[in-house]
Coordinates of C-alpha atoms in Angstrom, one line a residue:
X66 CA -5.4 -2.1 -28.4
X67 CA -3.2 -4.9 -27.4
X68 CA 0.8 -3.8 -27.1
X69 CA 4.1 -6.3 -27.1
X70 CA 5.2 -7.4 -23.5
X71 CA 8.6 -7.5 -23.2
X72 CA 10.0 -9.0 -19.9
X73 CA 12.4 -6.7 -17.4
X74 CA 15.4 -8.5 -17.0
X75 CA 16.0 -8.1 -13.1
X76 CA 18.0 -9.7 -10.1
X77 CA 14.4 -10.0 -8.5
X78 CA 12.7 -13.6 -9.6
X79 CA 9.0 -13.9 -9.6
X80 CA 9.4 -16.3 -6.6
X81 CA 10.3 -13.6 -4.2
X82 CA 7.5 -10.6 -6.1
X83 CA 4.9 -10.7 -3.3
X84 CA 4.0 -6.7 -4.7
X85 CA 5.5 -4.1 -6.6
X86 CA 5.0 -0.2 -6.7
X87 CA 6.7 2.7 -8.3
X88 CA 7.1 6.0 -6.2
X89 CA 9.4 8.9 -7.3
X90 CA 10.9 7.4 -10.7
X91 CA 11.9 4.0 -8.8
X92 CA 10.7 0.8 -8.5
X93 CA 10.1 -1.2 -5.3
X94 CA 9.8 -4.5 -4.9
X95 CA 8.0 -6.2 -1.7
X96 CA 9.4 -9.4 -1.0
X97 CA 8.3 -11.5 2.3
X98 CA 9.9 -14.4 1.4
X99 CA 13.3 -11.8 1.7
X100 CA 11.5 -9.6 4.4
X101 CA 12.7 -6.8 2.3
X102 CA 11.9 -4.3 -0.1
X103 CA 14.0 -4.1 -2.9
X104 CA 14.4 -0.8 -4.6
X105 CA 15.4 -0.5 -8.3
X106 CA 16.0 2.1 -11.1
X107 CA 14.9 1.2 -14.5
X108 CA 16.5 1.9 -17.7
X109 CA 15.1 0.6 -20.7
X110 CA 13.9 -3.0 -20.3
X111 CA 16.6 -3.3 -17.5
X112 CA 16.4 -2.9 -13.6
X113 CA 18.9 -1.9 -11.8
X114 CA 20.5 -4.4 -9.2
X115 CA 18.5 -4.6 -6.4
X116 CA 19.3 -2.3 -3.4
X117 CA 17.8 -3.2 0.0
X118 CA 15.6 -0.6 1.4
X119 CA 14.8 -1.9 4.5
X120 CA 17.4 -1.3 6.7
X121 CA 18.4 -3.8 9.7
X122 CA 16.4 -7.1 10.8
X123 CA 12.6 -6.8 9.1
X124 CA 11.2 -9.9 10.4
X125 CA 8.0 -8.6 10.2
X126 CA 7.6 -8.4 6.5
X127 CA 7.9 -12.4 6.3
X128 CA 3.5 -12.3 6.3
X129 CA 3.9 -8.7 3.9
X130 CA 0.5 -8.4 1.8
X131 CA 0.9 -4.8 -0.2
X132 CA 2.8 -2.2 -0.1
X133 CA 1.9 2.0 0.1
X134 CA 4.4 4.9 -0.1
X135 CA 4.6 8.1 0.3
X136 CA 8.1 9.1 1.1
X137 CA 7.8 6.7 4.1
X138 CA 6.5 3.3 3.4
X139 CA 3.4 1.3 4.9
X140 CA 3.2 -2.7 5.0
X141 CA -0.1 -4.6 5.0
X142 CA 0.7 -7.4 6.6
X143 CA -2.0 -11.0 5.9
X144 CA -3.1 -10.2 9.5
X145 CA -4.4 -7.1 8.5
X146 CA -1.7 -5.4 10.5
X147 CA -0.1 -2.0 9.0
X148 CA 3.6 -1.4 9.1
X149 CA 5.6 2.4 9.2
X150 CA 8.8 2.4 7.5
X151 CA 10.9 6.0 7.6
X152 CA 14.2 5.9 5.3
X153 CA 13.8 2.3 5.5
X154 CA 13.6 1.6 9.3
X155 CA 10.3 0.4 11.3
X156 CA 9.1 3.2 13.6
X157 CA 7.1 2.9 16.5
X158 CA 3.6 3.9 14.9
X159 CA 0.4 1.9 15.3
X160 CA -2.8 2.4 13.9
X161 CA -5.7 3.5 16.2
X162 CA -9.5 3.2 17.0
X163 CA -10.6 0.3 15.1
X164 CA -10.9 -3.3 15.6
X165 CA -11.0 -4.2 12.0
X166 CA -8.3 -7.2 11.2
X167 CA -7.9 -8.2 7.1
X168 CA -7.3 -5.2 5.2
X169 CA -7.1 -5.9 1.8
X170 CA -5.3 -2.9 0.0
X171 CA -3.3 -0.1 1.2
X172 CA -3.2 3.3 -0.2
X173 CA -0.6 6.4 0.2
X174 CA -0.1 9.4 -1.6
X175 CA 2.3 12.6 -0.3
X176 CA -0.6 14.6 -1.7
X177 CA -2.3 14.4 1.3
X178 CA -2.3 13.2 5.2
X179 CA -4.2 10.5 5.2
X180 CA -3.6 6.3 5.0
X181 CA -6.0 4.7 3.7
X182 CA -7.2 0.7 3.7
X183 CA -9.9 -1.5 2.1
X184 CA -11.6 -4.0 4.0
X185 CA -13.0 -6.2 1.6
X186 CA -15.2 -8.5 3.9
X187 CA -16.8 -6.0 6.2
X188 CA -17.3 -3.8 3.4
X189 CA -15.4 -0.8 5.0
X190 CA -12.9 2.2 3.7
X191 CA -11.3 3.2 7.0
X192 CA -8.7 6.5 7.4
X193 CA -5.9 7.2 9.7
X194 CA -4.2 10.0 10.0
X195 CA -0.5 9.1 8.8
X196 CA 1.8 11.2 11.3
X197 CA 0.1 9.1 14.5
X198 CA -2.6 6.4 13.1
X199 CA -5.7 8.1 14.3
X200 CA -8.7 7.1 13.1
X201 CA -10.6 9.6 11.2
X202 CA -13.2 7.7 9.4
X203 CA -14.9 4.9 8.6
X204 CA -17.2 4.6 5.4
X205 CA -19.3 1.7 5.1
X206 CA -20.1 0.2 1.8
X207 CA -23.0 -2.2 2.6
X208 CA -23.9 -2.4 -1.0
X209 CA -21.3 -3.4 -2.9
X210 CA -19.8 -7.1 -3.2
X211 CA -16.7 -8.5 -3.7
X212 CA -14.2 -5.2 -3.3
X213 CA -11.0 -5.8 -4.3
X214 CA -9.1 -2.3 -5.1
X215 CA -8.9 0.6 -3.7
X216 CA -7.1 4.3 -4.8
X217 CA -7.3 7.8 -4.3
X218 CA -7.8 10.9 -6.4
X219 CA -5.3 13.4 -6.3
X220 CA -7.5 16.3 -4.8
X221 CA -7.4 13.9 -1.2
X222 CA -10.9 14.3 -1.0
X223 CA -12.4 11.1 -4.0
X224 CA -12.0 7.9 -3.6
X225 CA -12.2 4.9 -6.1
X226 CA -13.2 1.1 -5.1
X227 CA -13.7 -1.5 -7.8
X228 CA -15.6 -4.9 -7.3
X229 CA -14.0 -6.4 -10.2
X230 CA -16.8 -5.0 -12.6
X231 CA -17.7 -1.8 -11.9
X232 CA -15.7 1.3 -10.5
X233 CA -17.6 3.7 -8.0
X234 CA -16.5 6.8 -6.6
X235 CA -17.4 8.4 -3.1
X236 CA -16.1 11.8 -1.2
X237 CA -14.0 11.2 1.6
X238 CA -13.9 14.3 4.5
X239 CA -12.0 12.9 7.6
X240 CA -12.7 15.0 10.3

């Protein structure tokens, strides 16, 4: 079925989109161009004006990539980097026990505990536990080409990768 697209009218202009994400009946918009996350309320086919999230200097999110929340927010950064945000300020939180660089997407859920990134070019899933960053797996996906999205079932335990064509499913079980 094909539906009518009607455009949002907005503050935001496609210029400064670099990802956007809806989490608890809002809309947030990830800008780098801003280094700012832009949070919105939607009614109808209007947004409401934008209201900066990030709170304080975010120079950091000038090389922001994608965008996961929770209830606190994570930032991909293009070199593969990962960001904390809490109530819209940067904590001091790193990610642990892996090398990898390029991540490609970024998945959150307050379902469950556990951060989650796609690394298309080696192939990986790898998962941190969100309240310090420890690693807690890595899966290795040797046979699939070409990943490019990533998400997570509600029951914490499924996970979905796509290679553009196809959709497969594993189990995840971090330790």
């Amino acid at each position: 079925t094909s539906g009518a697209i009607a455009p949002i009218e907005s503050e935001t202009t496609k210029e400064t989109i670099t990802e956007l994400i809806t989490y608890n009946g809002r809309i947030y918009v990830l800008s780098a161009p801003d280094r700012q996350i832009w949070r919105h309320s939607l009614t109808g086919n209007k947004l409401s004006t934008k209201n900066p999230w990030i709170k304080g200097s975010a120079n950091e999110l000038n090389e922001a990539a994608a965008i996961a929340i929770d209830g606190d927010v994570y930032v991909l950064t293009k070199q593969g980097g990962i960001l904390k945000f809490a109530s819209g300020i940067l904590q001091s939180w790193q990610i642990a026990g892996t090398e990898e660089a390029l991540y490609t997407r970024l998945f959150a859920s307050p379902n469950h505990d556990y951060l989650i990134a796609l690394n298309s070019s080696s192939k990986k899933v790898i998962v941190w536990r969100k309240t310090d960053g420890k690693l807690l797996a890595q899966y290795v996906l040797s046979s699939l080409d070409n990943l490019v999205d990533l998400v997570m079932a509600e029951d914490a335990r499924t996970a979905y990768v796509t290679d553009g064509r196809q959709i497969y499913k594993f189990e995840v079980a971090p330790q």
